mmCIF file of C-alpha atoms and ligand atoms in Angstrom:
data_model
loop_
_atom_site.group_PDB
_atom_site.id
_atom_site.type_symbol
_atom_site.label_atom_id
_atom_site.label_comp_id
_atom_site.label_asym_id
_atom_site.label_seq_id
_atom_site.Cartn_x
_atom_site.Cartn_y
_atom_site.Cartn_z
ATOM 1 C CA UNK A 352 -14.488 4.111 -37.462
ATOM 2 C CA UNK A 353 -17.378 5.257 -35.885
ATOM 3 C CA UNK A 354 -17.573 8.156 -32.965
ATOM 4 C CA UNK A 355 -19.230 5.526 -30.784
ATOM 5 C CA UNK A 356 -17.289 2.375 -31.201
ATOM 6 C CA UNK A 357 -16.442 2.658 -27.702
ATOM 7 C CA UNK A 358 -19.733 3.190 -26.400
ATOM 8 C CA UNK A 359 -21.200 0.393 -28.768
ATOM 9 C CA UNK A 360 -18.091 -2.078 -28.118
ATOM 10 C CA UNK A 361 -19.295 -3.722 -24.930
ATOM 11 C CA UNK A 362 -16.493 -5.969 -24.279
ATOM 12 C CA UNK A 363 -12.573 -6.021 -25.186
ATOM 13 C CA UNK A 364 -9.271 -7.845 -24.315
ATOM 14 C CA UNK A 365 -6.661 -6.885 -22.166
ATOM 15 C CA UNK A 366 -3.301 -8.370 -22.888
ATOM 16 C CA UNK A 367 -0.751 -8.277 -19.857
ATOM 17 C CA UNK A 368 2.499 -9.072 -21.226
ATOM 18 C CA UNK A 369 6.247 -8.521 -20.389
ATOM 19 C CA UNK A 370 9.576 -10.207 -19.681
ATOM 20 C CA UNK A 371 7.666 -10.887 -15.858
ATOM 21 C CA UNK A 372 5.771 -13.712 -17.510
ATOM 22 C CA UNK A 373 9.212 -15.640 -17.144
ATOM 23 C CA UNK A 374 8.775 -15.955 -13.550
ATOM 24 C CA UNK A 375 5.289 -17.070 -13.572
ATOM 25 C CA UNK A 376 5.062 -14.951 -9.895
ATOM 26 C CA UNK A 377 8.055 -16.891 -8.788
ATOM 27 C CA UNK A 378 11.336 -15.527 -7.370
ATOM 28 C CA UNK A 379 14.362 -18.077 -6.034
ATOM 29 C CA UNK A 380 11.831 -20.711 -5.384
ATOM 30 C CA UNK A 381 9.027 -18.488 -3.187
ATOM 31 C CA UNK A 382 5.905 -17.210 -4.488
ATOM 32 C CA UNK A 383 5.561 -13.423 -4.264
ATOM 33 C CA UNK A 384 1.724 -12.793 -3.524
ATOM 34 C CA UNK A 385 -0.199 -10.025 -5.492
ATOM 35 C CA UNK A 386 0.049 -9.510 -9.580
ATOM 36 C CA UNK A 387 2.738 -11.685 -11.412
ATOM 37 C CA UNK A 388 3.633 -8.424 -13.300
ATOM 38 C CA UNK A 389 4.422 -6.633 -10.090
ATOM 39 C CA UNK A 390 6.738 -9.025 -8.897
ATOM 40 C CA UNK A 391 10.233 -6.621 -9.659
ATOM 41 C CA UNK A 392 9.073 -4.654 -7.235
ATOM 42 C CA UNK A 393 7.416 -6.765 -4.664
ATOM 43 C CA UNK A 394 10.096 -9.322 -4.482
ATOM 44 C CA UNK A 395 12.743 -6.195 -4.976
ATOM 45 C CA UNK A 396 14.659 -7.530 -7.636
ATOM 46 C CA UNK A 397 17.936 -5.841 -8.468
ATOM 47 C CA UNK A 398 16.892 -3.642 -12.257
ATOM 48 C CA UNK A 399 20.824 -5.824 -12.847
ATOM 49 C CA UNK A 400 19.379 -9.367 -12.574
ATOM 50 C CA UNK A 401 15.785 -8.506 -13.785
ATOM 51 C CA UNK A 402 17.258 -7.318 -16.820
ATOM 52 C CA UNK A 403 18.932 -11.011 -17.290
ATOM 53 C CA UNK A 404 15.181 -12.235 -18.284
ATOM 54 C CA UNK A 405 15.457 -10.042 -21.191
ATOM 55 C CA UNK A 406 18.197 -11.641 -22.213
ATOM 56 C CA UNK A 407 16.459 -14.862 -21.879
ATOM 57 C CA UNK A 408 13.437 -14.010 -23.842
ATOM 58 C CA UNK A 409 12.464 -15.855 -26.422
ATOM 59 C CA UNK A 410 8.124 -16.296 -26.857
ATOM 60 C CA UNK A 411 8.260 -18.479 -30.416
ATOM 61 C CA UNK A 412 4.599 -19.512 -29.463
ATOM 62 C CA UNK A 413 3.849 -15.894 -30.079
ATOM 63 C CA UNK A 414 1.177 -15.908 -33.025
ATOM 64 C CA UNK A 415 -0.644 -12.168 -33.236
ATOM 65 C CA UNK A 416 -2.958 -13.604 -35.635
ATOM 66 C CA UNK A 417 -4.231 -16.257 -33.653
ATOM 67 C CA UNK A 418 -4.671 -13.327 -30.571
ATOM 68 C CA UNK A 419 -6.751 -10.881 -32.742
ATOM 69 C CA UNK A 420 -8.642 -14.344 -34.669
ATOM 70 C CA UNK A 421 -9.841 -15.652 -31.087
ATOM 71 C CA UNK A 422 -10.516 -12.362 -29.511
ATOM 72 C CA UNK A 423 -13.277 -11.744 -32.356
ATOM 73 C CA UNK A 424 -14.306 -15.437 -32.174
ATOM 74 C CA UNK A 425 -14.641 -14.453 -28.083
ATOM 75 C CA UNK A 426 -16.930 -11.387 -29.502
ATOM 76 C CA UNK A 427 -14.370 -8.777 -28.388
ATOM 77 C CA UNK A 428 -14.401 -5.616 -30.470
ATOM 78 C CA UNK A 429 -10.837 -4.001 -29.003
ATOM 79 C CA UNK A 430 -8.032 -4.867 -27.543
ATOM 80 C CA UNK A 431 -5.201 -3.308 -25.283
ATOM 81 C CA UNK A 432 -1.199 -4.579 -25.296
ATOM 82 C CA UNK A 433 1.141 -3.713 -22.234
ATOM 83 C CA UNK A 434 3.743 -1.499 -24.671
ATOM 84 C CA UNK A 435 5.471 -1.019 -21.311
ATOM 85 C CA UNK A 436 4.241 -1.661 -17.722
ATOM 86 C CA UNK A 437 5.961 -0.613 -15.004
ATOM 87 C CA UNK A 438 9.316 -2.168 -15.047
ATOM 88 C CA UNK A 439 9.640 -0.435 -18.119
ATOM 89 C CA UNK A 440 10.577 -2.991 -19.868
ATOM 90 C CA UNK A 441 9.473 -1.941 -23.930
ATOM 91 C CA UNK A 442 7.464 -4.829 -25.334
ATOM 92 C CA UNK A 443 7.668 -2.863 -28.744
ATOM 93 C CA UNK A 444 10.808 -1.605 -31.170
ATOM 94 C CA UNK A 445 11.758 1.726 -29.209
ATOM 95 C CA UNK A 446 14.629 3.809 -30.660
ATOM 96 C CA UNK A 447 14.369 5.869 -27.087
ATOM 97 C CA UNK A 448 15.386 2.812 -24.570
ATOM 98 C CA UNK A 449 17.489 -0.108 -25.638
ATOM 99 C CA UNK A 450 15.713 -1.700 -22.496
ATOM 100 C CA UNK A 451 13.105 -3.182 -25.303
ATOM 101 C CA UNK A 452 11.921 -6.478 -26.583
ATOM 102 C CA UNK A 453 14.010 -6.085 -30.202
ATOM 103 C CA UNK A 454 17.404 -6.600 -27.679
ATOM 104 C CA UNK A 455 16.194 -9.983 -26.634
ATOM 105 C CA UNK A 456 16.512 -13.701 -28.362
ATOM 106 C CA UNK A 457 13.098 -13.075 -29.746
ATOM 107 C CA UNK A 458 13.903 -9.985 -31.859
ATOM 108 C CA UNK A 459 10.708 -9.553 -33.105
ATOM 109 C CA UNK A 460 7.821 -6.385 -32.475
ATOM 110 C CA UNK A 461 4.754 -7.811 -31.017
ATOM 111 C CA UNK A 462 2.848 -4.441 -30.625
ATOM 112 C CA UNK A 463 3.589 -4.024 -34.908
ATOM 113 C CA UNK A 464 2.548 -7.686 -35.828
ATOM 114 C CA UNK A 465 -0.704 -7.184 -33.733
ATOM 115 C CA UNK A 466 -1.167 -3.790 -34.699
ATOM 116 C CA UNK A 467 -1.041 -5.074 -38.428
ATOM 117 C CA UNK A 468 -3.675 -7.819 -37.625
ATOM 118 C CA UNK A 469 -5.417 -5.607 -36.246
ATOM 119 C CA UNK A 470 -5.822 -3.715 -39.149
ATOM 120 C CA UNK A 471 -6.619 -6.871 -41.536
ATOM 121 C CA UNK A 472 -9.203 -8.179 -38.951
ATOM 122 C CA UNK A 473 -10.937 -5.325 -38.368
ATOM 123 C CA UNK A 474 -10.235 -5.389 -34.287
ATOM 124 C CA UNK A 475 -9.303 -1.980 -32.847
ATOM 125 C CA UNK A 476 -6.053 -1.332 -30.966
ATOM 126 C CA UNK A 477 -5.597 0.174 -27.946
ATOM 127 C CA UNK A 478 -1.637 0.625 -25.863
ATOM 128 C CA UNK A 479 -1.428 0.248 -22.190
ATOM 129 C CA UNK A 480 1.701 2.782 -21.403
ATOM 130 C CA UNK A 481 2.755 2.750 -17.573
ATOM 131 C CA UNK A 482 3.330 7.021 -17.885
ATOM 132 C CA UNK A 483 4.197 7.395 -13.983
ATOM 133 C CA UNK A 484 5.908 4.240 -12.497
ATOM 134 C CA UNK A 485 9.164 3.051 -14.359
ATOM 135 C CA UNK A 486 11.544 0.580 -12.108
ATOM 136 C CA UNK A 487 14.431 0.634 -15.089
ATOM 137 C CA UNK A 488 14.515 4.595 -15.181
ATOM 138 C CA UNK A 489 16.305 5.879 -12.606
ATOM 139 C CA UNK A 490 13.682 8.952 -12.823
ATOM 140 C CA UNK A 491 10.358 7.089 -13.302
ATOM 141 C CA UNK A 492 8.387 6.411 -10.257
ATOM 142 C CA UNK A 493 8.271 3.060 -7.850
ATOM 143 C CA UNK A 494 11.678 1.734 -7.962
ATOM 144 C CA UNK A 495 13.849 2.665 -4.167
ATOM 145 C CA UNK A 496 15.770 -0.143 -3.821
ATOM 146 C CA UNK A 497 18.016 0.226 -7.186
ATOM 147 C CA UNK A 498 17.663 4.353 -7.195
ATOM 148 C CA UNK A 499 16.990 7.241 -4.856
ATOM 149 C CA UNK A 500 13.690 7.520 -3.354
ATOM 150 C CA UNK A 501 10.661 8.898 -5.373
ATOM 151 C CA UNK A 502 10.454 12.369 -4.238
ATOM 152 C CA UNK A 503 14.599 13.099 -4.429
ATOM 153 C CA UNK A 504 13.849 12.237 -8.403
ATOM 154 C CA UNK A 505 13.768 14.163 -10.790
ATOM 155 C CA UNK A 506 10.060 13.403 -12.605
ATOM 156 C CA UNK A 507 10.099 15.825 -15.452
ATOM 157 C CA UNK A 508 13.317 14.220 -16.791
ATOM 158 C CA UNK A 509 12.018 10.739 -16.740
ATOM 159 C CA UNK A 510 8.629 12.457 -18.427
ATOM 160 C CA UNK A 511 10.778 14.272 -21.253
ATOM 161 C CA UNK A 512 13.207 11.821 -21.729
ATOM 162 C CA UNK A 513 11.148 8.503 -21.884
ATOM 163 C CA UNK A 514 7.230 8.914 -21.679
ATOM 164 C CA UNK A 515 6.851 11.857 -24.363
ATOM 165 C CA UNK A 516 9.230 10.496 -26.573
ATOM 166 C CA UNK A 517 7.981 6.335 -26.577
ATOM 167 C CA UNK A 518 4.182 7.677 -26.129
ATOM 168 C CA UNK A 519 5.522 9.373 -29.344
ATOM 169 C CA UNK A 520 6.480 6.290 -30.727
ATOM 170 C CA UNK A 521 3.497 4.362 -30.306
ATOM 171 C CA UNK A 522 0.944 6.905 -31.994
ATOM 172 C CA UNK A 523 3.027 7.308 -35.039
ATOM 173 C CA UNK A 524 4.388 4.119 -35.777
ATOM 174 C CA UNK A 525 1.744 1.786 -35.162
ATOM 175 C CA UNK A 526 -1.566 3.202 -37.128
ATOM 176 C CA UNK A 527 -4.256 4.147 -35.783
ATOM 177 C CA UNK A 528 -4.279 3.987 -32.046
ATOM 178 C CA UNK A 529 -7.910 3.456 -30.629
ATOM 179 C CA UNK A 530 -7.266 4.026 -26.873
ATOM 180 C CA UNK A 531 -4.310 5.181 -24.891
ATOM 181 C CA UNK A 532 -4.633 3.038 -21.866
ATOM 182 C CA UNK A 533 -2.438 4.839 -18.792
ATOM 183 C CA UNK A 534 -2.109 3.497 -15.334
ATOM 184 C CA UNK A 535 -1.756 4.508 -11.607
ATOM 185 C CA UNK A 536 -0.703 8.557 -12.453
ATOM 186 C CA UNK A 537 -1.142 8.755 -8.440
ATOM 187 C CA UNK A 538 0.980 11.725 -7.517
ATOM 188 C CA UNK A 539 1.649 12.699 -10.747
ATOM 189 C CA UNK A 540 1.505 16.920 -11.299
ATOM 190 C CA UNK A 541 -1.771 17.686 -12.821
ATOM 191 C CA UNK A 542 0.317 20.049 -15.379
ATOM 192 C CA UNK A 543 2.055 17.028 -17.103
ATOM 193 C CA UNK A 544 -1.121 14.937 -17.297
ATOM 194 C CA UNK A 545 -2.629 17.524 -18.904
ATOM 195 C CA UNK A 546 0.389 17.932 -21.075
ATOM 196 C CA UNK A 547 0.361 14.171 -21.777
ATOM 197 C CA UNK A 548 -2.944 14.305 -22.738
ATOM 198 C CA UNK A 549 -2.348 17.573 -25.317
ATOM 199 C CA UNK A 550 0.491 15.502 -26.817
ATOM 200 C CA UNK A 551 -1.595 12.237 -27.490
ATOM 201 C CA UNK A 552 -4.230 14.747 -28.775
ATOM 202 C CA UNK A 553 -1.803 16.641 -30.860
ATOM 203 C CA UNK A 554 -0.697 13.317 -32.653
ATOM 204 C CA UNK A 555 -3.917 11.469 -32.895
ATOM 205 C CA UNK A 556 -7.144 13.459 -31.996
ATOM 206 C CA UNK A 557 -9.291 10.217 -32.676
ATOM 207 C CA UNK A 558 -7.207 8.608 -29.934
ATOM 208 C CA UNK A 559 -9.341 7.537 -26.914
ATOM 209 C CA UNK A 560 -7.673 8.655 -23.321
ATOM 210 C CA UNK A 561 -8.867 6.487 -20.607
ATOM 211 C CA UNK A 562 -9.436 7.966 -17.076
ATOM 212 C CA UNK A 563 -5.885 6.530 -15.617
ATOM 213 C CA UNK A 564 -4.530 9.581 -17.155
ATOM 214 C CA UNK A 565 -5.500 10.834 -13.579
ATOM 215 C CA UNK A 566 -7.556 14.094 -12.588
ATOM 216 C CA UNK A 567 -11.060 13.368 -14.421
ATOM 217 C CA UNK A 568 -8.872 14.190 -17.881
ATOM 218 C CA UNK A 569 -9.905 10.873 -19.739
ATOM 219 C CA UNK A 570 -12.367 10.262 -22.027
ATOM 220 C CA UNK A 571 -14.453 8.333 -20.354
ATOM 221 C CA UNK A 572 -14.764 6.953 -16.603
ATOM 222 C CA UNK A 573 -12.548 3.972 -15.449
ATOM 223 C CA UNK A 574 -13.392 1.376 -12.701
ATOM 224 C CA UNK A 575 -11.662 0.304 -10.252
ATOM 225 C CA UNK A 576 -10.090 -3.314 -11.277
ATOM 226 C CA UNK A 577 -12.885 -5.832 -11.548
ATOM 227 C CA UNK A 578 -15.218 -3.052 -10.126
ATOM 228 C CA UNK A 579 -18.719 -3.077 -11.302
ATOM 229 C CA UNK A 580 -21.427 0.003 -10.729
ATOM 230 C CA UNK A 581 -24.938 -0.561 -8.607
ATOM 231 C CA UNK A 582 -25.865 2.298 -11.208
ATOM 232 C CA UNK A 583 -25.567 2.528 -14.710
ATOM 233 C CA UNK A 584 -23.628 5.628 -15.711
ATOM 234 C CA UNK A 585 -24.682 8.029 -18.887
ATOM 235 C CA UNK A 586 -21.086 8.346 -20.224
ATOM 236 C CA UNK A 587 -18.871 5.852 -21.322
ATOM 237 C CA UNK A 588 -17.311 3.922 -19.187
ATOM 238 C CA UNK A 589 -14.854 0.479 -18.293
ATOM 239 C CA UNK A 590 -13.966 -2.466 -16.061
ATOM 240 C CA UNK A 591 -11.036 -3.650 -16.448
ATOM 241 C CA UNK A 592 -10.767 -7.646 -15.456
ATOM 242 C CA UNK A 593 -9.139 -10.379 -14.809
ATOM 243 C CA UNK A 594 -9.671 -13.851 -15.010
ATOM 244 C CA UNK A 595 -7.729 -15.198 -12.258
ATOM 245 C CA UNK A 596 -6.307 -13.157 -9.482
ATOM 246 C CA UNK A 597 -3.264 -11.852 -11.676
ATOM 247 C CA UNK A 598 -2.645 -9.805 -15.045
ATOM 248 C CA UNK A 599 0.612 -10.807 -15.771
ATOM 249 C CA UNK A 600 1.018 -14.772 -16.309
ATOM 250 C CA UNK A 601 1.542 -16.838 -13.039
ATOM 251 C CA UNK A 602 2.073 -20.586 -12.716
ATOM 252 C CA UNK A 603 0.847 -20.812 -9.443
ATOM 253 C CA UNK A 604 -3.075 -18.682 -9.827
ATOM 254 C CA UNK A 605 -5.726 -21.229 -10.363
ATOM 255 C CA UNK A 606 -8.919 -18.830 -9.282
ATOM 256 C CA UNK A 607 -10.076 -18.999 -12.595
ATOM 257 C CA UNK A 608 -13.396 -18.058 -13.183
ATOM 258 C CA UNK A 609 -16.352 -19.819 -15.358
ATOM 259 C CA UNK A 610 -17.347 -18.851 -18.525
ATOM 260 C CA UNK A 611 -20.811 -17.909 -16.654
ATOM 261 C CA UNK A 612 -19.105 -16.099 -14.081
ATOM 262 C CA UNK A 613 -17.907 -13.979 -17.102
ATOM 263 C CA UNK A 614 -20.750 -13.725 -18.543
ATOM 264 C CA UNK A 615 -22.693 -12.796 -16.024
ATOM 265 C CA UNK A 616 -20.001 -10.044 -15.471
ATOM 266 C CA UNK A 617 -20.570 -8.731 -19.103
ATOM 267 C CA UNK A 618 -24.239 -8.584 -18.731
ATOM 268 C CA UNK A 619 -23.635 -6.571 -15.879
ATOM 269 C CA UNK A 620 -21.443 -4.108 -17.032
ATOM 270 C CA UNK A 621 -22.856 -4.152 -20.748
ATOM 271 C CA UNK A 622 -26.025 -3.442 -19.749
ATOM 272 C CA UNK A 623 -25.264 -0.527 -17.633
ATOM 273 C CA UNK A 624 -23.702 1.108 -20.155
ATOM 274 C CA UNK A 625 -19.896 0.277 -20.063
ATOM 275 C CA UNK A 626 -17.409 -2.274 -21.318
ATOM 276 C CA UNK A 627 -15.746 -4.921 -19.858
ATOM 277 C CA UNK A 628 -11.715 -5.308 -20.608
ATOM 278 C CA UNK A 629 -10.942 -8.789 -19.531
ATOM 279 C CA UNK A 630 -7.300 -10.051 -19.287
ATOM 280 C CA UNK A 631 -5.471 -13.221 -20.765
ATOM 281 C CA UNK A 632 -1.771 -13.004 -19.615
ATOM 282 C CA UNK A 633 0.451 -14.819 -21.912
ATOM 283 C CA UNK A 634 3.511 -16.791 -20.513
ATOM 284 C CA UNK A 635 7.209 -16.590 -21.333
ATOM 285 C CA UNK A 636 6.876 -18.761 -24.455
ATOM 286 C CA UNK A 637 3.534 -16.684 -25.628
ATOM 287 C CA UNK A 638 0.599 -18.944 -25.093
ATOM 288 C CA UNK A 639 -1.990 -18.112 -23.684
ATOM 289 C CA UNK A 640 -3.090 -19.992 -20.604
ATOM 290 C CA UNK A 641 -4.762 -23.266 -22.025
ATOM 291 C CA UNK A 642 -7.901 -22.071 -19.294
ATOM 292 C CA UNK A 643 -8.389 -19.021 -20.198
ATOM 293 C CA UNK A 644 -8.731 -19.865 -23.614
ATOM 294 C CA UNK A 645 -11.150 -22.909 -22.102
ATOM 295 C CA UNK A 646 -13.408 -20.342 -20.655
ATOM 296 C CA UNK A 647 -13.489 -17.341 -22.755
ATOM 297 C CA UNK A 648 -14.062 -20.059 -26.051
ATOM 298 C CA UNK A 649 -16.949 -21.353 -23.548
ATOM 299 C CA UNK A 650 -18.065 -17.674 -23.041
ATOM 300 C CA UNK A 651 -17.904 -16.336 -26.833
ATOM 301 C CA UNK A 652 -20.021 -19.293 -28.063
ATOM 302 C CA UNK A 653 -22.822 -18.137 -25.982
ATOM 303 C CA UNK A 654 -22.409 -14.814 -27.014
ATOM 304 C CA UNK A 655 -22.315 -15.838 -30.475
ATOM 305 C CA UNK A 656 -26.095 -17.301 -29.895
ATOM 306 C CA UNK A 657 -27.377 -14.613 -27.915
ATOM 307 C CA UNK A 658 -25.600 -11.582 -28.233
ATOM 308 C CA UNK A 659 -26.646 -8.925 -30.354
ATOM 309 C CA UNK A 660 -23.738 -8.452 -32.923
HETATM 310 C C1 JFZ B 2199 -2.865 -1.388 -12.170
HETATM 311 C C2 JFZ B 2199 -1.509 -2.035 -12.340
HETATM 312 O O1 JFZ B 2199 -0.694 -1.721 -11.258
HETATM 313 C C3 JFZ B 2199 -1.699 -3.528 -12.512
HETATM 314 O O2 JFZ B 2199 -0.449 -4.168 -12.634
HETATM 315 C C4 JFZ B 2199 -2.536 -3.775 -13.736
HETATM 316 O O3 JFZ B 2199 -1.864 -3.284 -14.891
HETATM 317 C C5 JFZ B 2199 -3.890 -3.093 -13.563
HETATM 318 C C6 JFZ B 2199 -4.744 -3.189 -14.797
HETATM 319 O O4 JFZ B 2199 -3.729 -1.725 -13.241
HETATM 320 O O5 JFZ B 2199 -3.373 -1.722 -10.912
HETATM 321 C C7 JFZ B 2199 -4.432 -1.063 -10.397
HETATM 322 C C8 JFZ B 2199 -4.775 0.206 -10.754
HETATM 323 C C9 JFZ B 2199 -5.909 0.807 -10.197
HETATM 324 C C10 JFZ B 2199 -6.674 0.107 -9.296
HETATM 325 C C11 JFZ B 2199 -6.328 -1.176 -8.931
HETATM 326 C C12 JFZ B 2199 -5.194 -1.750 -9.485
HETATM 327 N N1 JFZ B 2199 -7.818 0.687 -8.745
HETATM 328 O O6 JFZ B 2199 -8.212 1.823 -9.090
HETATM 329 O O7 JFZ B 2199 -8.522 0.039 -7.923
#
């Protein structure tokens, strides 16, 4: 793989996915506003009945090859799966927290069956890990109304016990790792950021570290979500996007946007220098959302005619 994949790669998909997509942003009949994936904590489900849609879960519609097939056909040269957002729910075999998708109906190891088609399609695999907040740990940042409060916590156990050990996980058992893709580090001690970034280092040096990790330690510079420069920037750089108003799958966001609104988006970013990571959020069964596939099929044949690769 070249040094500059990620400077040449231009445009990549971002894969929301957890046991969340089983409420489609939905909670006893109301809709909870704001990202599906959030909704444990902004409806404040009990960890005790959010952990029932694990037992539930059961996405047979699921097909890794078809994800990695279409996101080349869309002209995407990466993508990045949700190993664990931040209800901490494992979408991957973990041997550190039962609370993972290998104790559910399904059974099966998403993260390993795209990580392998990865590898035969020639797509490059990055891992979204949620390092700060955890609502299942009782330790892990964000969840109050199950635990104590944040501060009364005690981080560095939560950090030891869970992030080291599954970030552990995910860069030995998987292949190579392209990008590890952190989120909201917020108050997070600059000491163990830089300690979590030694330790990705330590196990895969090639591994990208986007700027999430928090204090200017990534690798390159990270937007805002759906934030786009006036400027172009020298370095490399990201958007992350959706295509609705949601990551995680909802049933009730329709503000999709057109294929040209996305590509005029890529244009954008591309030719300032950085790469766009746009979102599909698969639902409980694992299909994609029959309009996203619409508009990013609409999108990648025009790419396909006038892009340069
Ligand atoms: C975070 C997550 O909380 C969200 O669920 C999703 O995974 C998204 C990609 O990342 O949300 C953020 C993080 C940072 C900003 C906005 C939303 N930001 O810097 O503007």
């Amino acid at each position: 793989r070249s040094d500059n994949w990620f400077k040449d790669a231009k445009y990549g998909l971002f894969i929301h996915w957890g046991i969340y997509a089983a409420l489609g942003g939905i909670y006893q009949g109301e809709k909870v506003p704001y990202g599906a994936e959030w909704i444990m904590r902004n409806a404040r489900i009990p960890g005790k009945e959010y952990r029932r849609l694990a037992e539930q879960f059961n996405p047979v519609d699921f097909h890794a090859e078809e994800i990695v097939r279409k996101a080349k056909e869309w002209g995407m040269k990466y993508l990045v799966f949700t190993a664990k957002h931040h209800d901490g729910f494992a979408m991957y075999d973990s041997k550190v927290s039962d609370y993972n998708i290998m104790n559910t109906p399904f059974g099966r190891d998403p993260l390993k069956e795209l990580a392998d088609e990865c590898q035969k399609q020639g797509m490059v695999l990055g891992i979204y890990y949620s390092q700060m907040q955890d609502w299942e740990d009782e330790n892990g940042w964000g969840n109050d109304w199950d635990y104590k409060k944040d501060e009364e916590k005690d981080f560095e156990k939560y950090f030891y016990g869970k992030v080291e050990p599954q970030v552990r996980e995910l860069l030995t058992n998987y292949g190579e790792v392209g990008i590890m893709w952190f989120d909201t580090p917020y108050v997070m001690p600059v000491e163990l950021c830089k300690e979590l970034k030694r330790f990705v280092k330590d196990l895969q040096p090639d591994c990208l570290i986007n700027g999430r990790i928090g204090y200017k330690l990534g690798d390159y510079r990270q937007m805002s979500d759906n934030e786009i420069p006036v400027l172009s920037f020298p370095g490399a750089w990201e958007t992350p996007m959706t295509l609705n108003d949601t990551w995680g799958y909802s049933s009730i966001d329709h503000n999709w946007k057109s294929a040209k609104d996305v590509l005029y988006k890529l244009v954008d970013v591309a030719g300032k220098g950085g790469n766009l990571l746009l979102n599909i959020g698969p639902d409980e069964r694992g299909q994609i959302p029959q309009k996203s596939i619409e508009v990013l099929d609409e999108a990648g044949e025009w790419i396909r005619v006038n892009g340069e690769s």
